[in-house]
Coordinates of C-alpha atoms in Angstrom, one line a residue:
Chain A
X23 CA 0.6 53.5 -33.6
X24 CA 3.4 54.2 -31.2
X25 CA 5.4 56.2 -33.8
X26 CA 8.4 58.2 -32.6
X27 CA 7.9 61.7 -33.8
X28 CA 11.0 63.7 -34.5
X29 CA 12.0 65.9 -31.6
X30 CA 13.5 68.5 -33.9
X31 CA 10.1 69.1 -35.5
X32 CA 8.6 69.5 -32.0
X33 CA 11.3 72.0 -31.1
X34 CA 10.6 73.9 -34.3
X35 CA 6.9 74.0 -33.4
X36 CA 7.8 75.3 -30.0
X37 CA 9.7 78.1 -31.7
X38 CA 6.6 79.0 -33.7
X39 CA 7.5 77.4 -37.0
X40 CA 4.1 76.9 -38.8
X41 CA 5.7 74.7 -41.4
X42 CA 6.8 72.3 -38.7
X43 CA 3.3 72.5 -37.3
X44 CA 1.9 71.6 -40.7
X45 CA 4.0 68.4 -40.6
X46 CA 2.5 67.6 -37.2
X47 CA -1.0 68.1 -38.5
X48 CA -0.2 66.0 -41.6
X49 CA 1.1 63.2 -39.4
X50 CA -1.7 63.0 -36.9
X51 CA -4.8 64.3 -38.8
X52 CA -6.1 60.8 -39.7
X53 CA -5.6 59.5 -36.2
X54 CA -7.1 62.5 -34.6
X55 CA -9.9 62.7 -37.1
X56 CA -10.8 59.0 -36.8
X57 CA -10.9 59.4 -33.0
X58 CA -13.1 62.5 -33.1
X59 CA -15.3 61.0 -35.8
X60 CA -15.9 57.9 -33.8
X61 CA -16.2 59.6 -30.5
X62 CA -18.7 62.2 -31.8
X63 CA -21.3 59.7 -33.2
X64 CA -19.9 59.6 -36.7
X65 CA -20.7 63.3 -37.4
X66 CA -18.2 64.5 -39.9
X67 CA -18.9 68.2 -39.3
X68 CA -18.4 67.9 -35.6
X69 CA -15.3 65.8 -36.2
X70 CA -13.8 68.4 -38.5
X71 CA -14.5 71.2 -35.9
X72 CA -13.1 69.0 -33.2
X73 CA -9.9 68.3 -35.1
X74 CA -9.3 71.9 -35.7
X75 CA -9.8 72.7 -32.1
X76 CA -7.6 69.8 -31.1
X77 CA -4.7 71.1 -33.3
X78 CA -5.2 74.6 -31.9
X79 CA -4.8 73.1 -28.4
X80 CA -1.7 71.2 -29.6
X81 CA -0.2 74.5 -31.0
X82 CA -1.0 76.5 -27.9
X83 CA 0.1 73.9 -25.4
X84 CA 3.2 72.6 -27.2
X85 CA 5.4 74.2 -24.5
X86 CA 3.7 72.0 -21.9
X87 CA 4.5 68.8 -23.8
X88 CA 6.6 66.5 -21.6
X89 CA 9.2 64.7 -23.7
X90 CA 9.1 61.7 -21.5
X91 CA 5.7 60.9 -23.0
X92 CA 5.1 59.7 -26.5
X93 CA 4.2 62.6 -28.7
X94 CA 1.4 60.7 -30.4
X95 CA -0.1 59.7 -27.1
X96 CA 0.1 63.3 -26.0
X97 CA -1.8 64.5 -29.1
X98 CA -4.3 61.7 -28.8
X99 CA -4.8 62.5 -25.1
X100 CA -5.7 66.1 -26.1
X101 CA -8.1 64.8 -28.7
X102 CA -9.7 62.3 -26.3
X103 CA -10.2 64.9 -23.6
X104 CA -11.6 67.4 -26.1
X105 CA -14.1 64.8 -27.4
X106 CA -15.1 63.7 -23.9
X107 CA -15.7 67.4 -23.0
X108 CA -17.7 67.9 -26.2
X109 CA -19.9 64.9 -25.5
X110 CA -20.5 66.0 -21.9
X111 CA -21.3 69.5 -22.9
X112 CA -23.9 68.5 -25.4
X113 CA -25.4 65.1 -25.8
X114 CA -25.0 64.7 -29.5
X115 CA -27.9 63.5 -31.6
X116 CA -27.2 60.4 -33.8
X117 CA -26.8 61.0 -37.5
X118 CA -27.0 58.8 -40.5
X119 CA -23.7 57.3 -41.4
X120 CA -24.5 57.6 -45.2
X121 CA -23.4 61.2 -45.5
X122 CA -19.9 60.5 -44.5
X123 CA -19.2 57.2 -46.1
X124 CA -17.4 58.8 -49.0
X125 CA -14.8 60.1 -46.6
X126 CA -13.5 56.6 -45.8
X127 CA -10.3 56.0 -47.7
X128 CA -11.0 53.3 -50.2
X129 CA -8.3 50.9 -51.1
X130 CA -9.9 50.3 -54.5
X131 CA -13.1 51.3 -56.3
X132 CA -15.8 49.4 -54.4
X133 CA -18.7 47.6 -56.0
X134 CA -22.3 48.6 -55.0
X135 CA -22.6 45.4 -53.0
X136 CA -19.4 46.1 -51.1
X137 CA -20.6 49.7 -50.5
X138 CA -23.8 48.4 -48.9
X139 CA -21.9 45.9 -46.8
X140 CA -19.4 48.6 -45.6
X141 CA -22.2 50.9 -44.7
X142 CA -23.9 48.2 -42.7
X143 CA -20.7 47.4 -40.9
X144 CA -20.0 51.1 -40.3
X145 CA -23.5 51.5 -38.9
X146 CA -23.0 48.5 -36.6
X147 CA -19.7 49.9 -35.3
X148 CA -21.3 53.2 -34.7
X149 CA -24.2 51.6 -32.8
X150 CA -21.8 49.5 -30.7
X151 CA -19.6 52.5 -29.8
X152 CA -22.6 54.8 -29.1
X153 CA -23.7 52.5 -26.3
X154 CA -20.4 52.9 -24.4
X155 CA -19.6 55.7 -22.0
X156 CA -17.3 58.5 -23.3
X157 CA -14.2 57.1 -21.5
X158 CA -14.9 53.5 -22.5
X159 CA -15.5 54.5 -26.1
X160 CA -12.2 56.4 -26.1
X161 CA -10.4 53.4 -24.7
X162 CA -11.8 51.1 -27.4
X163 CA -11.0 53.6 -30.2
X164 CA -7.5 54.1 -28.9
X165 CA -7.0 50.3 -28.7
X166 CA -8.5 49.3 -32.0
X167 CA -7.6 52.2 -34.3
X168 CA -4.5 53.6 -32.7
X169 CA -3.1 50.3 -31.3
X170 CA -2.1 51.9 -28.0
X171 CA -1.0 49.8 -25.1
X172 CA -2.9 49.9 -21.8
X173 CA -0.3 52.2 -20.3
X174 CA -0.5 54.6 -23.3
X175 CA -4.3 54.6 -23.2
X176 CA -4.2 55.3 -19.5
X177 CA -1.9 58.2 -20.2
X178 CA -4.3 59.5 -22.8
X179 CA -7.4 59.3 -20.7
X180 CA -5.9 59.9 -17.3
X181 CA -6.4 56.5 -15.8
X182 CA -4.0 53.9 -14.3
X183 CA -3.0 50.8 -16.4
X184 CA -5.1 48.6 -14.1
X185 CA -8.1 50.8 -14.5
X186 CA -7.7 50.7 -18.3
X187 CA -7.6 46.9 -18.2
X188 CA -10.7 46.8 -16.0
X189 CA -12.6 49.2 -18.2
X190 CA -11.4 47.5 -21.4
X191 CA -12.8 44.2 -20.1
X192 CA -16.1 45.8 -19.1
X193 CA -16.4 47.7 -22.4
X194 CA -15.7 44.6 -24.5
X195 CA -18.4 42.7 -22.5
X196 CA -20.8 45.6 -23.1
X197 CA -20.0 45.5 -26.8
X198 CA -20.9 41.8 -26.9
X199 CA -24.2 42.7 -25.1
X200 CA -25.0 45.5 -27.6
X201 CA -24.1 43.2 -30.5
X202 CA -26.6 40.6 -29.2
X203 CA -29.3 43.2 -28.8
X204 CA -28.8 44.4 -32.3
X205 CA -28.9 40.8 -33.6
X206 CA -32.1 40.1 -31.7
X207 CA -33.7 43.3 -33.0
X208 CA -32.6 42.4 -36.6
X209 CA -34.2 39.0 -36.2
X210 CA -37.4 40.5 -34.9
X211 CA -37.6 43.0 -37.7
X212 CA -37.0 40.3 -40.3
X213 CA -39.8 38.2 -38.7
Chain B
X13 CA -14.9 39.6 -8.1
X14 CA -14.9 37.4 -11.2
X15 CA -17.3 34.5 -11.5
X16 CA -16.3 31.4 -13.4
X17 CA -17.6 32.7 -16.7
X18 CA -15.9 36.1 -16.3
X19 CA -12.5 34.4 -16.0
X20 CA -13.1 32.6 -19.3
X21 CA -14.5 35.7 -20.9
X22 CA -11.3 37.5 -20.0
X23 CA -9.4 34.6 -21.6
X24 CA -11.6 34.9 -24.7
X25 CA -10.8 38.6 -25.0
X26 CA -7.1 38.0 -25.1
X27 CA -7.2 34.7 -26.9
X28 CA -4.4 35.7 -29.3
X29 CA -1.9 36.2 -26.4
X30 CA -2.7 33.2 -24.2
X31 CA -0.1 30.9 -22.8
X32 CA -0.3 27.2 -23.7
X33 CA -1.8 26.3 -20.3
X34 CA -4.5 29.1 -20.5
X35 CA -5.3 28.0 -24.1
X36 CA -5.8 24.4 -23.0
X37 CA -7.9 25.6 -20.0
X38 CA -10.1 27.7 -22.2
X39 CA -10.4 24.9 -24.8
X40 CA -11.5 22.4 -22.1
X41 CA -14.0 24.9 -20.7
X42 CA -15.5 25.6 -24.1
X43 CA -16.2 21.9 -24.6
X44 CA -18.4 22.0 -21.5
X45 CA -19.9 25.5 -21.5
X46 CA -22.4 26.4 -24.3
X47 CA -22.8 29.9 -22.8
X48 CA -19.1 30.7 -23.2
X49 CA -19.1 29.2 -26.7
X50 CA -21.9 31.6 -27.6
X51 CA -20.1 34.5 -25.9
X52 CA -16.9 33.6 -27.9
X53 CA -18.7 33.6 -31.2
X54 CA -20.3 36.9 -30.5
X55 CA -17.0 38.4 -29.4
X56 CA -15.3 37.2 -32.6
X57 CA -18.0 39.0 -34.6
X58 CA -17.6 42.2 -32.5
X59 CA -13.8 42.0 -32.7
X60 CA -14.0 41.5 -36.5
X61 CA -16.3 44.5 -36.9
X62 CA -13.9 46.6 -34.9
X63 CA -10.7 45.4 -36.5
X64 CA -12.2 45.6 -40.1
X65 CA -13.5 49.1 -39.6
X66 CA -11.1 51.4 -41.5
X67 CA -9.6 54.5 -39.9
X68 CA -11.7 57.4 -41.1
X69 CA -9.8 60.3 -42.7
X70 CA -11.1 63.8 -43.2
X71 CA -12.7 64.6 -46.6
X72 CA -10.3 65.9 -49.3
X73 CA -11.7 69.4 -48.8
X74 CA -10.9 69.3 -45.2
X75 CA -7.2 69.7 -45.8
X76 CA -7.8 73.0 -47.5
X77 CA -10.2 74.0 -44.8
X78 CA -7.6 73.3 -42.2
X79 CA -4.8 75.0 -44.1
X80 CA -7.0 78.1 -44.0
X81 CA -7.9 77.5 -40.4
X82 CA -4.3 76.9 -39.5
X83 CA -3.7 80.6 -39.4
X84 CA -6.0 80.8 -36.4
X85 CA -3.7 79.3 -33.8
X86 CA -0.8 81.5 -35.0
X87 CA -2.9 84.6 -34.7
X88 CA -4.1 83.5 -31.3
X89 CA -0.6 82.7 -30.1
X90 CA 0.7 86.1 -31.2
X91 CA -2.3 87.8 -29.7
X92 CA -2.0 86.0 -26.4
X93 CA 0.2 88.6 -24.6
X94 CA -2.0 91.4 -25.8
X95 CA -5.1 89.5 -24.8
X96 CA -3.8 89.3 -21.2
X97 CA -2.8 92.9 -21.1
X98 CA -6.2 94.0 -22.6
X99 CA -8.0 91.9 -20.0
X100 CA -5.9 93.5 -17.3
X101 CA -6.5 97.1 -18.5
X102 CA -10.3 96.4 -19.0
X103 CA -10.4 94.9 -15.5
X104 CA -8.6 97.9 -14.0
X105 CA -10.9 100.3 -15.8
X106 CA -13.9 98.4 -14.6
X107 CA -12.6 98.5 -11.1
X108 CA -12.0 102.3 -11.3
X109 CA -15.4 102.8 -12.8
X110 CA -17.0 100.7 -10.1
X111 CA -15.2 102.7 -7.4
X112 CA -16.2 106.0 -9.0
X113 CA -19.8 104.8 -9.2
X114 CA -19.7 103.8 -5.5
X115 CA -18.3 107.2 -4.5
X116 CA -20.9 109.1 -6.6
X117 CA -23.6 106.9 -5.1
X118 CA -22.3 107.7 -1.6
X119 CA -22.2 111.4 -2.2
X120 CA -25.7 111.4 -3.7
X121 CA -27.1 109.4 -0.9
X122 CA -25.5 111.6 1.7
X123 CA -27.0 114.7 0.1
X124 CA -30.4 113.0 0.0
X125 CA -30.1 112.1 3.7
X126 CA -29.0 115.6 4.7
X127 CA -31.9 117.2 2.7
X128 CA -34.3 114.8 4.4
X129 CA -33.0 115.8 7.8
X130 CA -33.4 119.5 7.0
X131 CA -37.0 118.9 5.8
X132 CA -37.7 116.9 8.9
X133 CA -36.4 119.7 11.1
X134 CA -38.5 122.3 9.2
X135 CA -41.5 120.1 9.6
X136 CA -40.8 119.8 13.3
X137 CA -40.6 123.6 13.7
X138 CA -43.7 124.1 11.7
X139 CA -45.6 121.5 13.8
X140 CA -44.4 123.3 17.0
X141 CA -45.6 126.7 15.7
X142 CA -48.9 125.2 14.7
X143 CA -49.4 123.5 18.0
X144 CA -48.5 126.7 19.9
X145 CA -51.0 128.7 17.8
X146 CA -53.7 126.1 18.4
X147 CA -53.1 126.4 22.1
X148 CA -53.4 130.1 22.2
X149 CA -56.2 130.5 19.7
X150 CA -58.9 131.4 22.3
X151 CA -57.0 133.9 24.4
X152 CA -55.7 135.4 21.1
X153 CA -59.3 135.8 19.8
X154 CA -60.5 137.4 23.0
X155 CA -57.5 139.6 23.4
X156 CA -57.7 140.6 19.8
X157 CA -61.3 141.5 20.0
X158 CA -60.8 143.4 23.3
X159 CA -57.8 145.3 21.7
X160 CA -59.9 146.2 18.7
X161 CA -62.8 147.5 20.9
X162 CA -60.3 149.3 23.1
X163 CA -58.7 150.9 20.1
X164 CA -62.1 151.9 18.8
X165 CA -63.1 153.5 22.2
X166 CA -59.8 155.2 22.6
X167 CA -60.0 156.6 19.0
X168 CA -63.6 157.7 19.5
X169 CA -62.6 159.4 22.8
X170 CA -59.7 161.2 21.1
X171 CA -61.9 162.4 18.2
X172 CA -64.6 163.5 20.7
X173 CA -62.0 165.5 22.8
X174 CA -60.7 167.1 19.7
X175 CA -64.2 168.2 18.7
X176 CA -64.9 169.6 22.1
X177 CA -61.6 171.5 22.1
X178 CA -62.4 172.9 18.6
X179 CA -65.9 174.1 19.7
X180 CA -64.6 175.8 22.8
X181 CA -61.9 177.5 20.8
X182 CA -64.4 178.8 18.2
X183 CA -66.7 180.2 21.1
X184 CA -63.7 182.2 22.5
X185 CA -62.8 183.5 19.2
X186 CA -66.4 184.7 18.5

């Protein structure tokens, strides 16, 4: 992502301009929603609640924003920490991915075959991510969906760059392990 | 501490950004190591899954929901100073109420203790009187009986004397 957000909008938000805040919400709602959705086991209701709470925190803490940091990283760090807190507070039950699939932005009208394939892929991604710890999951999401660097991820999750590299390596290795388990299980079920 | 495989696994993870030397090193290793080839295939599958998964956006209705919800932070922000003041006032009132309750409790307990002391004193006096009366019960009985008898004798003597005096007076008169 690494977009530079206009500082004048941030200043306006600091002065209590709700229109400027709406622009902030509009710019980051997909990133924040995607992060919350994937962190919170693909539950759209929880993700929506989390996004609202995240933006409330952004609004409340805008005065604490340090301009030396990237604004998007700061917003995502709030979202990440919020999701990690939520996961630690209540171990979320897994939900079926089907109920939220219509919320994925389609680039064209998909065929039924494509819908089934996408659902299967989405379910696979959810299973893979669910196996990771909260922090590792956040690191993977920030890397793959928000395209953050190791340093930016470290800034978002409160870790050093070296720790992020180490955790990223471990998380990727775990993902391969989960993928293998899922493949083996699929083969056993087919047999 | 990385073992031999872990080093190549690390190369596999960042295969897109390898130097020429690293690429050749990995290529050479993959010709010899079936385990790493298998790992690489699985990682490519995982990586494809992750990179192909689209970013999820909120449902269309969510925007409206959030537009409505957006008033919440504004209200909270405006209410924040009042919230602090209200918490302070409530805290102060609770402190005063707690102090008053403690003072009332102290007064009440003091009154109970004093009343208990008075009752204990009364009980002590009563016990002393009872013990004294118990000690003197026999002399008191004898003395009382003797006093009643003496009073009866003295009274009878007085009546008898009066009767004799009356009789002698009547004789002289006759």
